[in-house]
Short mmCIF file of C-alpha atoms in Angstrom, two decimals:
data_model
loop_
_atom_site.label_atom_id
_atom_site.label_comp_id
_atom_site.label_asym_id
_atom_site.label_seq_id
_atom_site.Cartn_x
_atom_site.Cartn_y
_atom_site.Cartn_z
CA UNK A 1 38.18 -123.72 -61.21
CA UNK A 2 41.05 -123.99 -58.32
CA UNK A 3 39.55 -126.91 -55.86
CA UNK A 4 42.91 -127.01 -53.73
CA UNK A 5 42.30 -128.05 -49.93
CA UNK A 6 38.54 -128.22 -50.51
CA UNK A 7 36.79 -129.86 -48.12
CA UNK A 8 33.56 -132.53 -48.71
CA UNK A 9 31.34 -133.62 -45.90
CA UNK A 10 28.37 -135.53 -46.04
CA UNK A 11 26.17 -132.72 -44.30
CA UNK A 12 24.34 -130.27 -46.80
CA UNK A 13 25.65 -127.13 -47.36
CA UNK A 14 23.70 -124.12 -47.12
CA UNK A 15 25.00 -120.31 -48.15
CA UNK A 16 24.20 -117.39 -45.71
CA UNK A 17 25.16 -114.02 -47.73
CA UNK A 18 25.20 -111.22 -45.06
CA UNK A 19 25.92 -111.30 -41.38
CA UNK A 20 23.52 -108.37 -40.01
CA UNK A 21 20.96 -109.71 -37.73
CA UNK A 22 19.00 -111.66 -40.16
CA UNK A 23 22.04 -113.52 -41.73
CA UNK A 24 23.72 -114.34 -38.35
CA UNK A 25 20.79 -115.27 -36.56
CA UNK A 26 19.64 -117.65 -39.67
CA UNK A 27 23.42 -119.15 -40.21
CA UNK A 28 23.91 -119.98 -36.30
CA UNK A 29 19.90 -121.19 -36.49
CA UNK A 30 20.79 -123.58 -39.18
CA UNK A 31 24.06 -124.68 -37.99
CA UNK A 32 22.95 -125.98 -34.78
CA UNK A 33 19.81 -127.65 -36.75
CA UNK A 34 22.56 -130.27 -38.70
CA UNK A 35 23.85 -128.37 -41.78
CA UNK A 36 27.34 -127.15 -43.06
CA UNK A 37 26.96 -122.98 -43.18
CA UNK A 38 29.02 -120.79 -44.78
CA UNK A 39 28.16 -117.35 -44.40
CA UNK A 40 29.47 -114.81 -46.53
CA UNK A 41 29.57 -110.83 -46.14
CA UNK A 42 31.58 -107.87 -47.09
CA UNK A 43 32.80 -106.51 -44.10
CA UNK A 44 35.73 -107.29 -42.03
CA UNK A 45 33.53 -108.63 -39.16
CA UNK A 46 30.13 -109.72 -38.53
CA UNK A 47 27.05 -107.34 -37.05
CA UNK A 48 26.13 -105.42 -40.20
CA UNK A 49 25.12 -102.43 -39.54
CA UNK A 50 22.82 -102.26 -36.69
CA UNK A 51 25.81 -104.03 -34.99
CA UNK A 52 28.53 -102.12 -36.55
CA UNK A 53 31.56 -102.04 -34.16
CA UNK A 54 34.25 -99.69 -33.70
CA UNK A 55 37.89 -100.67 -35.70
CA UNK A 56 39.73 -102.87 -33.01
CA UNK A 57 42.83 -100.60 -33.23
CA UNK A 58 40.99 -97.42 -31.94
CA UNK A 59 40.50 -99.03 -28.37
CA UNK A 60 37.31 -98.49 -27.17
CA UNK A 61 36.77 -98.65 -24.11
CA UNK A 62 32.86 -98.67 -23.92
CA UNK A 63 31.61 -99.69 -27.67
CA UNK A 64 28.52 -100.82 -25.73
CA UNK A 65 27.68 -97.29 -25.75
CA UNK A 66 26.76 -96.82 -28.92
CA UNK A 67 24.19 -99.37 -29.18
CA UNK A 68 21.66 -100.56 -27.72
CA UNK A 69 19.97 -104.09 -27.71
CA UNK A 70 23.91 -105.16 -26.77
CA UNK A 71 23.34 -108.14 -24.66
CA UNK A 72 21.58 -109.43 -27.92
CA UNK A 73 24.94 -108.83 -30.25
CA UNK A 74 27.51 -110.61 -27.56
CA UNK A 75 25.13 -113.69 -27.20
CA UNK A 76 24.77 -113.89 -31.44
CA UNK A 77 28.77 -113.30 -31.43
CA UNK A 78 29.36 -116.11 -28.91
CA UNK A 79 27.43 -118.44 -31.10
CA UNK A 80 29.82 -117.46 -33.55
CA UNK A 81 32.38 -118.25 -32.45
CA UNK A 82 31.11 -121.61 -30.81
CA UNK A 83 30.07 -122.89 -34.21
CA UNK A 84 33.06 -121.68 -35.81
CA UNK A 85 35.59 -123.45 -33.28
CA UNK A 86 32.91 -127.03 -33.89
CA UNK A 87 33.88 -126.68 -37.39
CA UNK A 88 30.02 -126.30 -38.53
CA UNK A 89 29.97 -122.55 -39.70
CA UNK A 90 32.75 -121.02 -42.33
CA UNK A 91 32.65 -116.87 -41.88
CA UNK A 92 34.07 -115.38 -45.19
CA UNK A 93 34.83 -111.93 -44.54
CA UNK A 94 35.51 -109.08 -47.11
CA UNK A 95 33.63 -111.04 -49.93
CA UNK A 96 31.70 -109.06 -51.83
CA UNK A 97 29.03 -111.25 -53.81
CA UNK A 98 27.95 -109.73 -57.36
CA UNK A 99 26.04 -112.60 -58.22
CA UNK A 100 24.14 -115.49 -57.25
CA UNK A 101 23.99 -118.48 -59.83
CA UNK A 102 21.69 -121.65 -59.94
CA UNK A 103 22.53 -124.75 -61.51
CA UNK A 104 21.25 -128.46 -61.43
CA UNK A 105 23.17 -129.54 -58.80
CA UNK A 106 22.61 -126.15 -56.44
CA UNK A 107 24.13 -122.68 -56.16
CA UNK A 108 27.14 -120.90 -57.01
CA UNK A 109 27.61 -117.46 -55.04
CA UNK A 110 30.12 -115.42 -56.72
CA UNK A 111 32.40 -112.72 -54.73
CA UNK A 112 35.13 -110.30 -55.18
CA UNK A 113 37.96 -110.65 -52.37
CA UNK A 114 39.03 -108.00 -50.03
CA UNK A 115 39.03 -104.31 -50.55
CA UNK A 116 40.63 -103.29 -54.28
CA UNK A 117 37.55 -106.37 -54.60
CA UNK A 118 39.22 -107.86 -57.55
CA UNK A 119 40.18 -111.41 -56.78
CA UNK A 120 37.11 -113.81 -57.63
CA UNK A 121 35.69 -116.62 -55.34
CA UNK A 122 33.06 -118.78 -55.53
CA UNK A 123 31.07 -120.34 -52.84
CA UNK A 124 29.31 -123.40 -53.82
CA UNK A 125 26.26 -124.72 -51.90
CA UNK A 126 22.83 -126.71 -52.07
CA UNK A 127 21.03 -123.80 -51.11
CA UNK A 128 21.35 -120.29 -50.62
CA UNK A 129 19.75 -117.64 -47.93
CA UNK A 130 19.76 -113.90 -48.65
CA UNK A 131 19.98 -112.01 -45.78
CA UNK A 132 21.11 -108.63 -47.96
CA UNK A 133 19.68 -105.94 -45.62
CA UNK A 134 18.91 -102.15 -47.56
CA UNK A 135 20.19 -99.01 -48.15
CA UNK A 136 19.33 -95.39 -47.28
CA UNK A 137 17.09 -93.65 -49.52
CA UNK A 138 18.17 -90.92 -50.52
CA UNK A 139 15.82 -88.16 -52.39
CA UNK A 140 17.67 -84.64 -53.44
CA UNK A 141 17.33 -80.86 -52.27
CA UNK A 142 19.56 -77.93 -53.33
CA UNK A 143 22.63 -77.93 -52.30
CA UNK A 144 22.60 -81.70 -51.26
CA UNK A 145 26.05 -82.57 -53.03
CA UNK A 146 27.68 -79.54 -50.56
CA UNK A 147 30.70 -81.38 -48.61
CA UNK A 148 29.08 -82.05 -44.85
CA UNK A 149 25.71 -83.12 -46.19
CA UNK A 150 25.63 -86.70 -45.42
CA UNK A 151 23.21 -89.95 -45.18
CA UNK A 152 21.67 -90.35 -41.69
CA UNK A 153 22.73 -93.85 -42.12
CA UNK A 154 26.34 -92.70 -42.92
CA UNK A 155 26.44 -90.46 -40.05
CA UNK A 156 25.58 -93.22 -37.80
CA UNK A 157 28.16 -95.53 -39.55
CA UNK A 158 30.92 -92.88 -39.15
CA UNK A 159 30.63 -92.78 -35.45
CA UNK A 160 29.92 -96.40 -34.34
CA UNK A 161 33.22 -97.46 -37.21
CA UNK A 162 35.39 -94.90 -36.47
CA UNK A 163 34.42 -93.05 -33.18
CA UNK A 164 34.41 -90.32 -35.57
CA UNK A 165 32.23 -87.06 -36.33
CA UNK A 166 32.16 -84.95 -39.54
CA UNK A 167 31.37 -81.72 -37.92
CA UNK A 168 30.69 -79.69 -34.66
CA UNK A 169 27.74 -78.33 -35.03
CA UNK A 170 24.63 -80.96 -36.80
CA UNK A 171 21.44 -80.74 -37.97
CA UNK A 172 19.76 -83.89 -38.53
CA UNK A 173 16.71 -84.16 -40.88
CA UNK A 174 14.44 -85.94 -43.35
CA UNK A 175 11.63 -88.90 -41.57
CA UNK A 176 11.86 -91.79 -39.85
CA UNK A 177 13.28 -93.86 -36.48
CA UNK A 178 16.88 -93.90 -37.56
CA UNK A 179 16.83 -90.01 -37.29
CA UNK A 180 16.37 -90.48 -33.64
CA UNK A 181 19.66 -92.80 -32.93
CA UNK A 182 21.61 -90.74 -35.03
CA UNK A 183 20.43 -87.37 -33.27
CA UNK A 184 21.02 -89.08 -29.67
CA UNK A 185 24.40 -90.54 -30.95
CA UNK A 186 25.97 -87.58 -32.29
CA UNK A 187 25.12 -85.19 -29.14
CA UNK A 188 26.18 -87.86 -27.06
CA UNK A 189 29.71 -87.84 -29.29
CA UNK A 190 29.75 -84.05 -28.21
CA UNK A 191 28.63 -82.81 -31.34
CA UNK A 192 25.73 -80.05 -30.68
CA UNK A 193 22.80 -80.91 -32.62
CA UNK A 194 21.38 -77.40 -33.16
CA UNK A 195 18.02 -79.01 -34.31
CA UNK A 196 16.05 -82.40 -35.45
CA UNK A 197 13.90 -81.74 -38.83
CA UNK A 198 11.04 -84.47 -39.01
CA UNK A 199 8.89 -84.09 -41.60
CA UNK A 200 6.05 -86.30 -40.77
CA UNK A 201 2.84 -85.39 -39.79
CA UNK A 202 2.12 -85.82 -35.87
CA UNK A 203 -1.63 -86.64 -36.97
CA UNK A 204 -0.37 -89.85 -38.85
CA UNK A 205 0.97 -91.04 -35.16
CA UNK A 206 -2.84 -90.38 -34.20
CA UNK A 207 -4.25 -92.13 -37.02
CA UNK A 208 -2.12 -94.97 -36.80
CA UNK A 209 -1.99 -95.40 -32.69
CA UNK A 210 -3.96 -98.40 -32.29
CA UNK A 211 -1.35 -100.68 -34.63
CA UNK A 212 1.53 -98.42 -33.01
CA UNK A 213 0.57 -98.79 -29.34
CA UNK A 214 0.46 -102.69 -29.83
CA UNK A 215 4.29 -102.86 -29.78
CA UNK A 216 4.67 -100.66 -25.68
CA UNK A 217 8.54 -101.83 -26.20
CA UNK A 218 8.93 -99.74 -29.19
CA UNK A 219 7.21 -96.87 -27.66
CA UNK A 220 9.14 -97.17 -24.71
CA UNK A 221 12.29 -96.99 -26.85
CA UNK A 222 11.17 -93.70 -28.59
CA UNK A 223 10.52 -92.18 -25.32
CA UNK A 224 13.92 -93.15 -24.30
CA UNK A 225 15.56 -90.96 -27.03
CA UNK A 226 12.91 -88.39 -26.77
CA UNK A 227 14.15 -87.99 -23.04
CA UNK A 228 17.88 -87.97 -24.59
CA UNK A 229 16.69 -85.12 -26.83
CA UNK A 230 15.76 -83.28 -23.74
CA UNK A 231 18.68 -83.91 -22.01
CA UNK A 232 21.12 -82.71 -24.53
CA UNK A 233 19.01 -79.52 -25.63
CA UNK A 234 18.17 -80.53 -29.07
CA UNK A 235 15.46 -78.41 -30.76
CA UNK A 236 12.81 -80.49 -32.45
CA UNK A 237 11.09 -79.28 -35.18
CA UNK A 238 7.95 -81.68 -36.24
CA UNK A 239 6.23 -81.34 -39.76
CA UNK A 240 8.92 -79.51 -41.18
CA UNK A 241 11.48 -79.99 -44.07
CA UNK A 242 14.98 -78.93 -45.39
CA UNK A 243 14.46 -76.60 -48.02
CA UNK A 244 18.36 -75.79 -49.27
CA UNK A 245 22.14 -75.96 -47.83
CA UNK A 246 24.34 -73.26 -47.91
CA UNK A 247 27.61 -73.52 -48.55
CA UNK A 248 30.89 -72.46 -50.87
CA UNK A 249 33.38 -74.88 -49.88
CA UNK A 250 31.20 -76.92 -47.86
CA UNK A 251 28.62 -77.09 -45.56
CA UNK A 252 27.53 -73.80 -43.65
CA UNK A 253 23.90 -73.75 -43.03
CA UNK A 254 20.78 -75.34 -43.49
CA UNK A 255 17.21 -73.44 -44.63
CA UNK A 256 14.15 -75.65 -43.31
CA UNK A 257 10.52 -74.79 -43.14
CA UNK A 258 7.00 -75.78 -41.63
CA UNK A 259 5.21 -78.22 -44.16
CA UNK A 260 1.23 -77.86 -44.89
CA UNK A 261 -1.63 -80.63 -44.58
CA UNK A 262 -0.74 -81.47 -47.69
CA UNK A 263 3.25 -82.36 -47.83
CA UNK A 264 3.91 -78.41 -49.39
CA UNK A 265 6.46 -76.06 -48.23
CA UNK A 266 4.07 -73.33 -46.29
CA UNK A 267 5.96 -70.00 -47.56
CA UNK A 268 7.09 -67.49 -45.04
CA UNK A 269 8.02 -69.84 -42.53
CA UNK A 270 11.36 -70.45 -43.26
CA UNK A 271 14.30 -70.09 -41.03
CA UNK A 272 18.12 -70.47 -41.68
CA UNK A 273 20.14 -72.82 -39.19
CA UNK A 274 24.20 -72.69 -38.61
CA UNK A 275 25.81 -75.90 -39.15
CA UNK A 276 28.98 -77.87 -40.70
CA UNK A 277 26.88 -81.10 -40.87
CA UNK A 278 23.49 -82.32 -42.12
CA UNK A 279 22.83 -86.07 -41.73
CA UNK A 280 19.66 -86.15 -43.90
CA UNK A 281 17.75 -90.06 -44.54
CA UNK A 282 14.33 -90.47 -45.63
CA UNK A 283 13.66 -94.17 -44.44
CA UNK A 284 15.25 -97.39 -46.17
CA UNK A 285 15.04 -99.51 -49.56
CA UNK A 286 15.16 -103.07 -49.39
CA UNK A 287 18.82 -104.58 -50.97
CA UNK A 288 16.98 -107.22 -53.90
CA UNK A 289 19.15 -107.04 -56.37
CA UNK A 290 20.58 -110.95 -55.97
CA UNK A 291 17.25 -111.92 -55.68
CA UNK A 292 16.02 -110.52 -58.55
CA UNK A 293 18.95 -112.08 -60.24
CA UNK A 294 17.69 -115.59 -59.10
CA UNK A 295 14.20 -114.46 -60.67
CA UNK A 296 12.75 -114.51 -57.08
CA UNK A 297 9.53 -112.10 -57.02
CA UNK A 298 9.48 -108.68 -55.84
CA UNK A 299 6.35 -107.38 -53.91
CA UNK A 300 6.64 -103.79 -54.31
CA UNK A 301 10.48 -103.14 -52.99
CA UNK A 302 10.55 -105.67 -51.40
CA UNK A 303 11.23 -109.84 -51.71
CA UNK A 304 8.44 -112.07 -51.62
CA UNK A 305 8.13 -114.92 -49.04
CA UNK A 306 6.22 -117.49 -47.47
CA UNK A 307 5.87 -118.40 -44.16
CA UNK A 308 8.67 -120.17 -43.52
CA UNK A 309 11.03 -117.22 -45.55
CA UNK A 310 11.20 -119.11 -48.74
CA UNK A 311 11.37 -117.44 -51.94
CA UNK A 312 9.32 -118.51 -54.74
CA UNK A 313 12.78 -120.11 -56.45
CA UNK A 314 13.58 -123.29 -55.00
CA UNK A 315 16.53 -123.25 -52.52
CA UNK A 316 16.68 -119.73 -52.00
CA UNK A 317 15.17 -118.55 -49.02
CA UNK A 318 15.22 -114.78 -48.01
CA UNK A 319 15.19 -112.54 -44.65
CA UNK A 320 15.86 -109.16 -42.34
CA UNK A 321 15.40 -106.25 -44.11
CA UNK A 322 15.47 -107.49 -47.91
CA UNK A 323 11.93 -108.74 -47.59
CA UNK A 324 11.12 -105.57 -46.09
CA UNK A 325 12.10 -102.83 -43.60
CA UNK A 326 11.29 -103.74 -39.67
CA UNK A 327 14.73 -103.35 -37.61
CA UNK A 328 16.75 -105.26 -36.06
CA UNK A 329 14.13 -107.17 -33.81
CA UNK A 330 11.87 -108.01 -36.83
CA UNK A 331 15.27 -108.94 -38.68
CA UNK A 332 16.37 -111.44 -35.68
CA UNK A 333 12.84 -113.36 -36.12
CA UNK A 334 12.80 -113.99 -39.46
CA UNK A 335 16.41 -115.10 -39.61
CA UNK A 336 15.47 -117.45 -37.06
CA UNK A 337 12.47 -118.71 -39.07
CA UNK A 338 14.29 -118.75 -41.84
CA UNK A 339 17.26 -120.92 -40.68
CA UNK A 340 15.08 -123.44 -38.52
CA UNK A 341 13.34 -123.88 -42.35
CA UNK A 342 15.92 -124.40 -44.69
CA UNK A 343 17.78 -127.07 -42.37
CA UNK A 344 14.63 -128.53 -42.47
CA UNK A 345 14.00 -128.53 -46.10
CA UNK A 346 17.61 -129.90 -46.28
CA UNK A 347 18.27 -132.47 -43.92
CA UNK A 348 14.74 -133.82 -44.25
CA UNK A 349 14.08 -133.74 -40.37
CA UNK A 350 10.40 -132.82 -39.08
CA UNK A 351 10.76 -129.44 -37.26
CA UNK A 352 9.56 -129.01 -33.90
CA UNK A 353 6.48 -126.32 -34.39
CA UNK A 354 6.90 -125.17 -30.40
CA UNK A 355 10.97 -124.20 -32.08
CA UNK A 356 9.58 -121.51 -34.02
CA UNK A 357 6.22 -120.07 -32.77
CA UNK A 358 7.58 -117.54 -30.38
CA UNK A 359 9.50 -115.96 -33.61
CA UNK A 360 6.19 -116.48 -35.59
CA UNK A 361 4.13 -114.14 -33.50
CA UNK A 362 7.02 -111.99 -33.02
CA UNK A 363 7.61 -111.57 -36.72
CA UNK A 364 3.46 -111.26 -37.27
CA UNK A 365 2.93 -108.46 -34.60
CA UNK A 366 6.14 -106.29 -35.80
CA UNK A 367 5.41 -106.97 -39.38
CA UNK A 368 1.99 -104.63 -38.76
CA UNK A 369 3.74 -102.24 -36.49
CA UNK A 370 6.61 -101.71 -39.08
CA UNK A 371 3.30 -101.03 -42.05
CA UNK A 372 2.23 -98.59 -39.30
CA UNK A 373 5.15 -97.31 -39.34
CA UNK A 374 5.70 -96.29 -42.93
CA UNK A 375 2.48 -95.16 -43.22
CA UNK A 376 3.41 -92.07 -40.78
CA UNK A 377 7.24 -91.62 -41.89
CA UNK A 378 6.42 -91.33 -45.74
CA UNK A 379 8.51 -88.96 -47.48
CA UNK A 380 6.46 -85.27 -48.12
CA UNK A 381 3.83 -85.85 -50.89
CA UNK A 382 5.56 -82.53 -52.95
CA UNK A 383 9.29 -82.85 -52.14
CA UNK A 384 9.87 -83.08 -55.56
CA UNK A 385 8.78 -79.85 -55.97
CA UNK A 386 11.83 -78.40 -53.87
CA UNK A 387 13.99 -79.71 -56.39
CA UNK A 388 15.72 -76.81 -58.72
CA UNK A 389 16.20 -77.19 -62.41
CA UNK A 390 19.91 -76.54 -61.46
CA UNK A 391 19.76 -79.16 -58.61
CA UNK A 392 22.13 -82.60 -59.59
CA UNK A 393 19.77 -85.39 -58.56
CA UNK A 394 22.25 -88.13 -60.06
CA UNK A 395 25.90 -87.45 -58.90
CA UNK A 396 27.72 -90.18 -60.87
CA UNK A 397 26.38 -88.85 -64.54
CA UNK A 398 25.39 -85.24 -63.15
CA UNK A 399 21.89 -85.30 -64.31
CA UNK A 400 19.65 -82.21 -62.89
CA UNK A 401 16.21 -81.99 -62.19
CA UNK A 402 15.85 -79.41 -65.45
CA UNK A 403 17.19 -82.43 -67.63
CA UNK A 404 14.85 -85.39 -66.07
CA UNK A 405 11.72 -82.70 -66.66
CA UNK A 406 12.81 -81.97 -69.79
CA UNK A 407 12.74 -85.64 -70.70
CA UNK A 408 9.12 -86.11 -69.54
CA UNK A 409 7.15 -82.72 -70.54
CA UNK A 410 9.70 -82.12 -73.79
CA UNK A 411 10.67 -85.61 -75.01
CA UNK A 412 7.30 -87.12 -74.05
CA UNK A 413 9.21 -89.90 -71.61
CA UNK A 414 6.40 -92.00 -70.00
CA UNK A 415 8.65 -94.38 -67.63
CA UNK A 416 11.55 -94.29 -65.87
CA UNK A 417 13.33 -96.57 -68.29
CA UNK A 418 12.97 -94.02 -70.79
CA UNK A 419 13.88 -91.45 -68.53
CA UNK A 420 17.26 -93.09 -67.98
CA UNK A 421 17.34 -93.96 -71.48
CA UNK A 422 17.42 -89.75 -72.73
CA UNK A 423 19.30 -88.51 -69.71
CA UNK A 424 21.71 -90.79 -68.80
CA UNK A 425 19.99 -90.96 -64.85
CA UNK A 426 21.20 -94.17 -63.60
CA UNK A 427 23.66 -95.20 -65.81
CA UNK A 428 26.85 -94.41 -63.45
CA UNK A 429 28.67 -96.06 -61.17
CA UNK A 430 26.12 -97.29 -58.77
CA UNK A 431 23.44 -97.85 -61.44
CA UNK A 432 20.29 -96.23 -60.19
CA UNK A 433 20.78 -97.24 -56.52
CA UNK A 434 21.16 -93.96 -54.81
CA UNK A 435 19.31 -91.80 -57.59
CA UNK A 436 16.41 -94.50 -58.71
CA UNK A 437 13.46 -93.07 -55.71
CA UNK A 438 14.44 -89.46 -56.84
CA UNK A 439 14.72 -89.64 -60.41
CA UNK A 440 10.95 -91.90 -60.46
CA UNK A 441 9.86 -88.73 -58.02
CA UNK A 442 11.28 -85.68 -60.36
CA UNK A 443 9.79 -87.25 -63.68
CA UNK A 444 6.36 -88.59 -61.88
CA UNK A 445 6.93 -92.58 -62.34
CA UNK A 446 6.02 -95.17 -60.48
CA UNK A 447 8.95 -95.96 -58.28
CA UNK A 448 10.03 -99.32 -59.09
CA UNK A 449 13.26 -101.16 -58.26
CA UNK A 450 14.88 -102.07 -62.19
CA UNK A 451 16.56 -105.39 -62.40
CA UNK A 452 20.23 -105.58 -62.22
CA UNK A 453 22.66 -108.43 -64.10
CA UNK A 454 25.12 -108.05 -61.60
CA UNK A 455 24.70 -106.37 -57.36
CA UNK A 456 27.84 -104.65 -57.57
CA UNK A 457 30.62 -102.98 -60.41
CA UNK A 458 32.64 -106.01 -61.00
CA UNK A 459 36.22 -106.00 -63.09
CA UNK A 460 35.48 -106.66 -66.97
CA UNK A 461 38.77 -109.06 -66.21
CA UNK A 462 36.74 -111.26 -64.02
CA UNK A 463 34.22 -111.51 -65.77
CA UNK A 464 36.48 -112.56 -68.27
CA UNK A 465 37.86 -115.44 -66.16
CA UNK A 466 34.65 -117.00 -64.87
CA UNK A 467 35.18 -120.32 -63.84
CA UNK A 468 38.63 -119.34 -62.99
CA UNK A 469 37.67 -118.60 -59.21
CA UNK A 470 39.00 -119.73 -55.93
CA UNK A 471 37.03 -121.59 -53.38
CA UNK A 472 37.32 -120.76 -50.03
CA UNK A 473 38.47 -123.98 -48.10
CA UNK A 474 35.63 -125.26 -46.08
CA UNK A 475 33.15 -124.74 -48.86
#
């Protein structure tokens, strides 16, 4: 272990992996409440995604544009850097952690340095606060692996990183809010959005309008892009699906089609659409993979906690989108709930109830809007039944839909375990996480997130210097 120029202090240390909403919110939270933060996060500055900001050497003139909720993201940045420059908050930047480790005397968080991501570091502190966000999920169609098919998410991440588009003419498709940001976004970029696929049901906003009308600020936000929609001429197309992309080289049109009462493709209502670029997401997955490598229980997809964001390991304390998808908002409560608690817990000081009850009710009411929520944007019941034989549903081992089948009605595969096991599903580079949702769909298992050694590919040759790490100075 290489201790040079590591700092002690007296003041107990907490660990704050990612700096989205959640993680910033909690580390600036806990900072001000009397403990030593380090917070740790892969990219090259803090925001996440929701706060994503352009590269500083493309100049933007008006990055404000691309968000919205900005007032929030300079006053969370100010804290920042206040807390940085009072020598209570250390921001690690480009560490990627692969692993969280507990030992008697408190955590280890293990990272990879910068981009090639193969110089270790460890973090060491006496407690540790996940604030690991989620990914897109992404479920397959033919022709899905066409170059100019992308993630909604990606699309989204493209323009607010790099001011960049991947096409001139979109389509954006699939279910849920972020379709509606992206849509807005790219038109406003100057791309024309020649239509919006949703495929939820417009009676699930009817069913569910009592718990969705109890949040008129969230309403009032969809109108906003609704009006935005309007404004830039963007065909909407409600209940309907992508069927198939077109393409040799890459991307050239889209089929989509009208969806029945009961998730099915209705036949004969199918229409082709021109475009170079379909930004297709079908809602998000909670990131648990360093919680489940703590042990920490999993609720469905999602990590358990308490009232006060704890965990169900001692020390480890969780929040934002990791413990369940509910934007940014939702993501800025619990962080603050989460910090205000483990500085508690830490510096053994009696919290101030009044401190936290405005995020309390916040995090209550949006918790029921966001199950609301869901509820309407599921994926279609039968999408699995667009998928071809022929279709690849896992890019890194090239697995079709044919070959997961065959696995379950020829092999007799009852799980999704075995599934991998005969096919090979899941076993590439990213280990299930983009494929898991569609291979559990295709073969008719119950969609479960599998527990992972390690949250990212790490170097065999640094695994084969554990305890050979640097240590950030600071820490």
């Amino acid at each position: 272990m290489t201790d040079a120029g590591r700092e002690t202090s007296p003041l107990p240390h907490l660990a704050v992996i990612g700096a989205g909403p959640a993680g910033l919110t909690a580390a600036l939270t806990a900072a001000r409440h009397g403990v030593r933060v380090t917070l740790v996060d892969a990219a090259p500055e803090a925001g996440g995604q929701f706060y994503r900001q352009p590269a500083r050497a493309l100049g933007a003139r008006h990055p404000e544009a691309l968000h919205h909720q900005w007032r929030t993201w300079e006053r969370l940045r100010e804290g920042l850097r206040r807390q940085q420059q009072a020598g209570k908050l250390l921001h690690l930047t480009d560490h990627h952690v692969w692993l969280v480790e507990r030992r008697r005397d408190g955590f280890t968080v293990h990272a990879l340095l910068g981009p090639e991501q193969e110089q270790p570091v460890e973090v060491r502190a006496d407690a540790v606060l996940l604030a690991t966000g989620g990914y897109e999920k992404v479920l397959p169609f033919p022709g899905w692996t066409l170059p100019g098919v992308v993630t909604a998410g990606g699309a989204q991440a493209m323009l607010k990183g790099t001011l960049a588009v991947s096409g001139r003419t979109a389509v954006v498709a699939g279910t849920g809010p972020l379709l509606l940001p992206v849509a807005t976004g790219l038109a406003a970029a100057g791309v024309r959005v020649a239509a919006l696929v949703e495929s939820a049901d417009p009676r699930g906003f009817v069913r569910r309008s009592r718990a969705l009308s109890a949040q008129p600020a969230k309403l009032a936000e969809a109108a906003e892009y609704a009006a935005r929609l309007l404004r830039h001429r963007v065909r909407t197309l409600v209940h309907h699906t992508v069927v198939e992309a077109h393409g040799t080289d890459r991307l050239e049109a889209v089929t989509v089609a009208a969806l029945d009462g009961d998730g099915r493709v209705r036949p004969g209502t199918e229409r082709r659409i021109a475009c170079d670029t379909l930004a297709v997401g079908h809602g998000m997955v909670p990131h648990t993979d360093l919680a489940q490598g703590l042990g920490c229980r999993i609720d469905g997809a999602a990590v358990h906690v308490d009232d006060e964001q704890r965990t169900d390991v001692p020390g480890v304390w969780a929040a934002g989108e990791a413990t369940g998808i509910g934007g940014a908002t939702l993501s800025l409560a619990e962080g603050h709930l989460a910090g205000r608690s483990a500085a508690a817990r830490l510096t053994g000081a009696v919290p101030d109830p009044r401190d936290g009850a405005g995020a309390a009710r916040t995090r209550a009411a949006l918790r029921r809007f966001f199950e609301a929520l869901d509820d309407v944007y599921a994926p279609p019941a039968h999408w699995a039944e667009q998928v071809s034989d022929d279709t690849v549903v896992c890019r890194c081992e090239e697995v079709t839909g044919g070959a997961i089948r065959e696995a379950v009605t020829g092999l007799g595969a009852g799980d999704l375990r075995t599934v991998k096991l005969l096919t090979r599903a899941g076993m590439g580079w990213c280990q299930g996480r983009m494929c898991e949702s569609a291979v559990a769909g295709i073969a008719g298992c119950p969609d479960t997130p599998a527990r992972r050694l390690l949250a990212r590919p790490v170097p065999l040759g640094v695994l084969a210097r554990a305890g050979d790490a640097d240590v950030p100075r600071g820490t």
